[in-house]
mmCIF file of C-alpha atoms in Angstrom:
data_model
loop_
_atom_site.group_PDB
_atom_site.id
_atom_site.type_symbol
_atom_site.label_atom_id
_atom_site.label_comp_id
_atom_site.label_asym_id
_atom_site.label_seq_id
_atom_site.Cartn_x
_atom_site.Cartn_y
_atom_site.Cartn_z
ATOM 1 C CA UNK F 1 46.401 -22.457 9.508
ATOM 2 C CA UNK F 2 45.023 -21.383 12.900
ATOM 3 C CA UNK F 3 45.025 -23.744 15.883
ATOM 4 C CA UNK F 4 41.229 -24.082 15.864
ATOM 5 C CA UNK F 5 41.118 -24.863 12.164
ATOM 6 C CA UNK F 6 43.990 -27.370 12.533
ATOM 7 C CA UNK F 7 42.058 -29.196 15.253
ATOM 8 C CA UNK F 8 38.946 -29.185 13.093
ATOM 9 C CA UNK F 9 40.921 -30.560 10.127
ATOM 10 C CA UNK F 10 42.318 -33.335 12.317
ATOM 11 C CA UNK F 11 38.800 -34.441 13.255
ATOM 12 C CA UNK F 12 37.311 -33.758 9.816
ATOM 13 C CA UNK F 13 37.019 -37.437 8.876
ATOM 14 C CA UNK F 14 34.849 -38.237 11.904
ATOM 15 C CA UNK F 15 32.705 -35.134 11.391
ATOM 16 C CA UNK F 16 32.135 -35.863 7.693
ATOM 17 C CA UNK F 17 31.428 -39.563 8.249
ATOM 18 C CA UNK F 18 28.821 -38.793 10.897
ATOM 19 C CA UNK F 19 27.246 -36.105 8.733
ATOM 20 C CA UNK F 20 26.913 -38.333 5.656
ATOM 21 C CA UNK F 21 25.475 -41.194 7.719
ATOM 22 C CA UNK F 22 22.924 -38.952 9.416
ATOM 23 C CA UNK F 23 21.827 -37.240 6.206
ATOM 24 C CA UNK F 24 22.068 -40.410 4.077
ATOM 25 C CA UNK F 25 22.011 -38.539 0.790
ATOM 26 C CA UNK F 26 24.664 -37.761 -1.852
ATOM 27 C CA UNK F 27 26.773 -34.608 -1.573
ATOM 28 C CA UNK F 28 29.615 -33.048 -3.515
ATOM 29 C CA UNK F 29 32.694 -31.773 -1.664
ATOM 30 C CA UNK F 30 31.464 -28.210 -2.266
ATOM 31 C CA UNK F 31 28.077 -29.029 -0.731
ATOM 32 C CA UNK F 32 29.642 -30.571 2.364
ATOM 33 C CA UNK F 33 32.005 -27.626 2.757
ATOM 34 C CA UNK F 34 29.168 -25.118 2.440
ATOM 35 C CA UNK F 35 26.994 -26.965 4.966
ATOM 36 C CA UNK F 36 29.652 -27.527 7.641
ATOM 37 C CA UNK F 37 32.095 -24.643 7.219
ATOM 38 C CA UNK F 38 30.279 -22.225 9.504
ATOM 39 C CA UNK F 39 29.500 -24.758 12.240
ATOM 40 C CA UNK F 40 32.855 -26.588 12.340
ATOM 41 C CA UNK F 41 35.230 -24.131 10.639
ATOM 42 C CA UNK F 42 36.449 -26.677 8.097
ATOM 43 C CA UNK F 43 38.460 -25.497 5.106
ATOM 44 C CA UNK F 44 37.599 -26.729 1.623
ATOM 45 C CA UNK F 45 40.963 -28.483 1.169
ATOM 46 C CA UNK F 46 40.486 -30.348 4.459
ATOM 47 C CA UNK F 47 36.987 -31.420 3.411
ATOM 48 C CA UNK F 48 38.166 -32.721 0.032
ATOM 49 C CA UNK F 49 41.078 -34.601 1.616
ATOM 50 C CA UNK F 50 38.902 -36.153 4.341
ATOM 51 C CA UNK F 51 36.254 -37.299 1.850
ATOM 52 C CA UNK F 52 38.882 -38.914 -0.370
ATOM 53 C CA UNK F 53 40.408 -40.723 2.619
ATOM 54 C CA UNK F 54 37.014 -41.996 3.772
ATOM 55 C CA UNK F 55 36.284 -43.260 0.254
ATOM 56 C CA UNK F 56 39.677 -45.034 0.066
ATOM 57 C CA UNK F 57 39.030 -46.662 3.443
ATOM 58 C CA UNK F 58 35.650 -47.924 2.219
ATOM 59 C CA UNK F 59 33.697 -46.055 4.910
ATOM 60 C CA UNK F 60 31.765 -44.033 2.302
ATOM 61 C CA UNK F 61 31.019 -44.476 -1.381
ATOM 62 C CA UNK F 62 32.277 -42.260 -4.194
ATOM 63 C CA UNK F 63 30.894 -41.810 -7.714
ATOM 64 C CA UNK F 64 32.156 -39.591 -10.498
ATOM 65 C CA UNK F 65 29.778 -37.680 -12.761
ATOM 66 C CA UNK F 66 31.797 -35.854 -15.395
ATOM 67 C CA UNK F 67 34.298 -33.707 -13.545
ATOM 68 C CA UNK F 68 32.428 -33.823 -10.240
ATOM 69 C CA UNK F 69 32.648 -36.437 -7.499
ATOM 70 C CA UNK F 70 29.667 -37.360 -5.337
ATOM 71 C CA UNK F 71 30.032 -38.892 -1.857
ATOM 72 C CA UNK F 72 27.403 -40.754 0.179
ATOM 73 C CA UNK F 73 27.182 -43.208 3.062
ATOM 74 C CA UNK F 74 27.707 -46.934 2.452
ATOM 75 C CA UNK F 75 24.191 -48.346 2.159
ATOM 76 C CA UNK F 76 25.276 -51.814 3.292
ATOM 77 C CA UNK F 77 25.523 -50.587 6.878
ATOM 78 C CA UNK F 78 21.801 -49.784 6.987
ATOM 79 C CA UNK F 79 19.085 -52.356 7.629
ATOM 80 C CA UNK F 80 16.798 -53.313 4.786
ATOM 81 C CA UNK F 81 13.520 -51.436 4.831
ATOM 82 C CA UNK F 82 10.364 -53.392 4.016
ATOM 83 C CA UNK F 83 7.395 -52.091 2.064
ATOM 84 C CA UNK F 84 5.412 -51.872 5.291
ATOM 85 C CA UNK F 85 8.116 -49.718 6.854
ATOM 86 C CA UNK F 86 8.095 -47.428 3.800
ATOM 87 C CA UNK F 87 4.324 -47.111 3.984
ATOM 88 C CA UNK F 88 4.618 -46.266 7.669
ATOM 89 C CA UNK F 89 7.194 -43.582 6.895
ATOM 90 C CA UNK F 90 4.975 -42.170 4.133
ATOM 91 C CA UNK F 91 2.033 -41.993 6.538
ATOM 92 C CA UNK F 92 4.237 -40.272 9.101
ATOM 93 C CA UNK F 93 5.368 -37.753 6.487
ATOM 94 C CA UNK F 94 1.757 -36.996 5.561
ATOM 95 C CA UNK F 95 0.814 -36.506 9.221
ATOM 96 C CA UNK F 96 3.808 -34.256 9.871
ATOM 97 C CA UNK F 97 3.082 -32.249 6.713
ATOM 98 C CA UNK F 98 -0.496 -31.657 7.872
ATOM 99 C CA UNK F 99 0.803 -30.655 11.296
ATOM 100 C CA UNK F 100 3.242 -28.185 9.744
ATOM 101 C CA UNK F 101 0.475 -26.640 7.634
ATOM 102 C CA UNK F 102 -1.719 -26.265 10.711
ATOM 103 C CA UNK F 103 1.094 -24.606 12.634
ATOM 104 C CA UNK F 104 1.797 -22.255 9.718
ATOM 105 C CA UNK F 105 -1.864 -21.256 9.577
ATOM 106 C CA UNK F 106 -1.872 -20.697 13.332
ATOM 107 C CA UNK F 107 1.263 -18.552 13.025
ATOM 108 C CA UNK F 108 -0.339 -16.412 10.321
ATOM 109 C CA UNK F 109 -3.418 -15.938 12.507
ATOM 110 C CA UNK F 110 -1.298 -14.922 15.489
ATOM 111 C CA UNK F 111 0.763 -12.574 13.315
ATOM 112 C CA UNK F 112 -2.468 -10.877 12.240
ATOM 113 C CA UNK F 113 -3.571 -10.495 15.870
ATOM 114 C CA UNK F 114 -0.147 -9.142 16.816
ATOM 115 C CA UNK F 115 -0.266 -6.593 13.999
ATOM 116 C CA UNK F 116 -3.752 -5.508 15.075
ATOM 117 C CA UNK F 117 -2.710 -5.159 18.713
ATOM 118 C CA UNK F 118 0.461 -3.281 17.752
ATOM 119 C CA UNK F 119 -1.497 -0.741 15.702
ATOM 120 C CA UNK F 120 -4.150 -0.261 18.424
ATOM 121 C CA UNK F 121 -3.959 2.521 21.018
ATOM 122 C CA UNK F 122 -2.425 1.751 24.375
ATOM 123 C CA UNK F 123 -4.461 2.272 27.544
ATOM 124 C CA UNK F 124 -2.854 5.687 28.363
ATOM 125 C CA UNK F 125 -3.308 6.805 24.741
ATOM 126 C CA UNK F 126 -6.940 5.722 24.792
ATOM 127 C CA UNK F 127 -7.580 7.553 28.075
ATOM 128 C CA UNK F 128 -6.054 10.704 26.588
ATOM 129 C CA UNK F 129 -8.201 10.336 23.467
ATOM 130 C CA UNK F 130 -11.332 9.966 25.616
ATOM 131 C CA UNK F 131 -10.517 13.159 27.517
ATOM 132 C CA UNK F 132 -9.993 15.081 24.275
ATOM 133 C CA UNK F 133 -13.303 13.785 22.882
ATOM 134 C CA UNK F 134 -15.105 14.800 26.070
ATOM 135 C CA UNK F 135 -13.694 18.322 25.766
ATOM 136 C CA UNK F 136 -14.757 18.464 22.116
ATOM 137 C CA UNK F 137 -18.268 17.255 22.978
ATOM 138 C CA UNK F 138 -18.528 19.870 25.739
ATOM 139 C CA UNK F 139 -17.509 22.582 23.271
ATOM 140 C CA UNK F 140 -20.136 21.465 20.759
ATOM 141 C CA UNK F 141 -22.781 21.257 23.499
ATOM 142 C CA UNK F 142 -22.048 24.845 24.567
ATOM 143 C CA UNK F 143 -22.148 26.027 20.979
ATOM 144 C CA UNK F 144 -25.495 24.304 20.388
ATOM 145 C CA UNK F 145 -26.878 25.840 23.570
ATOM 146 C CA UNK F 146 -25.899 29.328 22.406
ATOM 147 C CA UNK F 147 -27.472 28.743 18.998
ATOM 148 C CA UNK F 148 -30.737 27.603 20.560
ATOM 149 C CA UNK F 149 -30.745 30.610 22.894
ATOM 150 C CA UNK F 150 -30.312 33.108 20.030
ATOM 151 C CA UNK F 151 -33.345 35.176 19.003
ATOM 152 C CA UNK F 152 -32.356 36.050 15.433
ATOM 153 C CA UNK F 153 -33.286 32.724 13.830
ATOM 154 C CA UNK F 154 -34.410 32.745 10.204
ATOM 155 C CA UNK F 155 -38.054 31.742 9.931
ATOM 156 C CA UNK F 156 -39.186 29.180 7.334
ATOM 157 C CA UNK F 157 -41.078 31.942 5.522
ATOM 158 C CA UNK F 158 -37.956 34.097 5.269
ATOM 159 C CA UNK F 159 -35.921 31.141 4.060
ATOM 160 C CA UNK F 160 -38.500 30.365 1.367
ATOM 161 C CA UNK F 161 -38.513 34.023 0.276
ATOM 162 C CA UNK F 162 -34.730 33.953 -0.142
ATOM 163 C CA UNK F 163 -34.932 30.805 -2.299
ATOM 164 C CA UNK F 164 -37.648 32.366 -4.500
ATOM 165 C CA UNK F 165 -35.612 35.529 -5.014
ATOM 166 C CA UNK F 166 -32.550 33.508 -5.876
ATOM 167 C CA UNK F 167 -34.483 31.553 -8.505
ATOM 168 C CA UNK F 168 -35.817 34.793 -10.004
ATOM 169 C CA UNK F 169 -32.357 36.369 -10.147
ATOM 170 C CA UNK F 170 -30.847 33.218 -11.676
ATOM 171 C CA UNK F 171 -33.550 33.180 -14.328
ATOM 172 C CA UNK F 172 -32.898 36.831 -15.172
ATOM 173 C CA UNK F 173 -29.160 36.213 -15.243
ATOM 174 C CA UNK F 174 -29.517 33.350 -17.727
ATOM 175 C CA UNK F 175 -31.774 35.517 -19.895
ATOM 176 C CA UNK F 176 -29.279 38.397 -19.968
ATOM 177 C CA UNK F 177 -26.389 36.053 -20.614
ATOM 178 C CA UNK F 178 -28.174 34.542 -23.607
ATOM 179 C CA UNK F 179 -28.949 37.990 -24.996
ATOM 180 C CA UNK F 180 -25.374 39.189 -24.561
ATOM 181 C CA UNK F 181 -23.979 36.023 -26.170
ATOM 182 C CA UNK F 182 -26.244 36.382 -29.188
ATOM 183 C CA UNK F 183 -25.320 40.062 -29.545
ATOM 184 C CA UNK F 184 -21.561 39.440 -29.285
ATOM 185 C CA UNK F 185 -21.770 36.569 -31.789
ATOM 186 C CA UNK F 186 -23.568 38.824 -34.241
ATOM 187 C CA UNK F 187 -20.906 41.519 -33.868
ATOM 188 C CA UNK F 188 -18.045 39.029 -34.212
ATOM 189 C CA UNK F 189 -19.351 37.807 -37.579
ATOM 190 C CA UNK F 190 -18.121 41.019 -39.187
ATOM 191 C CA UNK F 191 -15.363 41.928 -36.742
ATOM 192 C CA UNK F 192 -11.919 41.871 -38.430
ATOM 193 C CA UNK F 193 -9.973 40.841 -35.328
ATOM 194 C CA UNK F 194 -10.047 37.905 -32.915
ATOM 195 C CA UNK F 195 -12.680 37.351 -30.237
ATOM 196 C CA UNK F 196 -10.124 38.046 -27.488
ATOM 197 C CA UNK F 197 -9.131 41.378 -29.056
ATOM 198 C CA UNK F 198 -12.809 42.260 -29.390
ATOM 199 C CA UNK F 199 -13.438 41.907 -25.687
ATOM 200 C CA UNK F 200 -10.326 43.816 -24.568
ATOM 201 C CA UNK F 201 -10.382 46.562 -27.223
ATOM 202 C CA UNK F 202 -13.125 48.613 -25.592
ATOM 203 C CA UNK F 203 -15.555 47.914 -28.418
ATOM 204 C CA UNK F 204 -18.426 47.308 -25.962
ATOM 205 C CA UNK F 205 -19.486 50.763 -24.736
ATOM 206 C CA UNK F 206 -23.017 50.242 -26.060
ATOM 207 C CA UNK F 207 -23.333 47.112 -23.910
ATOM 208 C CA UNK F 208 -22.309 48.751 -20.646
ATOM 209 C CA UNK F 209 -25.703 50.424 -19.980
ATOM 210 C CA UNK F 210 -27.111 46.917 -19.889
ATOM 211 C CA UNK F 211 -24.858 46.072 -16.983
ATOM 212 C CA UNK F 212 -22.422 43.974 -19.055
ATOM 213 C CA UNK F 213 -18.626 43.991 -19.036
ATOM 214 C CA UNK F 214 -15.884 41.588 -20.169
ATOM 215 C CA UNK F 215 -14.856 39.028 -17.537
ATOM 216 C CA UNK F 216 -11.402 37.670 -16.822
ATOM 217 C CA UNK F 217 -12.069 34.702 -19.106
ATOM 218 C CA UNK F 218 -13.145 37.124 -21.881
ATOM 219 C CA UNK F 219 -16.782 36.105 -21.542
ATOM 220 C CA UNK F 220 -19.612 38.483 -20.715
ATOM 221 C CA UNK F 221 -20.442 38.789 -17.024
ATOM 222 C CA UNK F 222 -23.895 40.053 -16.147
ATOM 223 C CA UNK F 223 -24.092 42.775 -13.521
ATOM 224 C CA UNK F 224 -27.182 44.306 -11.889
ATOM 225 C CA UNK F 225 -28.574 47.086 -14.012
ATOM 226 C CA UNK F 226 -27.833 50.519 -12.594
ATOM 227 C CA UNK F 227 -29.973 53.484 -13.532
ATOM 228 C CA UNK F 228 -28.402 56.881 -13.959
ATOM 229 C CA UNK F 229 -29.389 59.468 -11.385
ATOM 230 C CA UNK F 230 -30.443 63.063 -12.193
#
């Protein structure tokens, strides 16, 4: 046993007596050892021995429950508590409980503020961000100025003409696609092989003058019709 632990063991009785009187609740030897070992460096054997001595001397009370012994302070040394005193203690407990809840709520609020402040930009970071945004705005302003100064703008009439032509071409494309689909379905009804083999076998030469050819997904893709020259 080390010197420090020996000194602690020598004063264990006084330490345990004071602890049980202050806490005024029952403890097993294991509970007392666990609660005081780190603070006072008491060994379990010293705790058990000191508790047994205190019980033999009548300074604390001992009760046995099965194989376990419970130790607690002698209640005769405490003054009798009246009903009024108990009610006062209950009221104090309620007030302290409410105070604790208020402090916990305040702590949660402050933790939220701290988290928000921690995630926010610092003053130097914010100044840097402002400078970068100013440069970006200047770049966009210059770009807009150049666009406004250009002379090759598309007029509303030209834009409308493009939309009309697109609609006409889309309508023609859907028409040709429907025709090609109907034609290929008719051919496939009597074709001895699969649809995939039909599209890759070169069995579509009669469709090519119509500007049709197999696509990558083995579906017909419509191409602009090209007239032969000469």
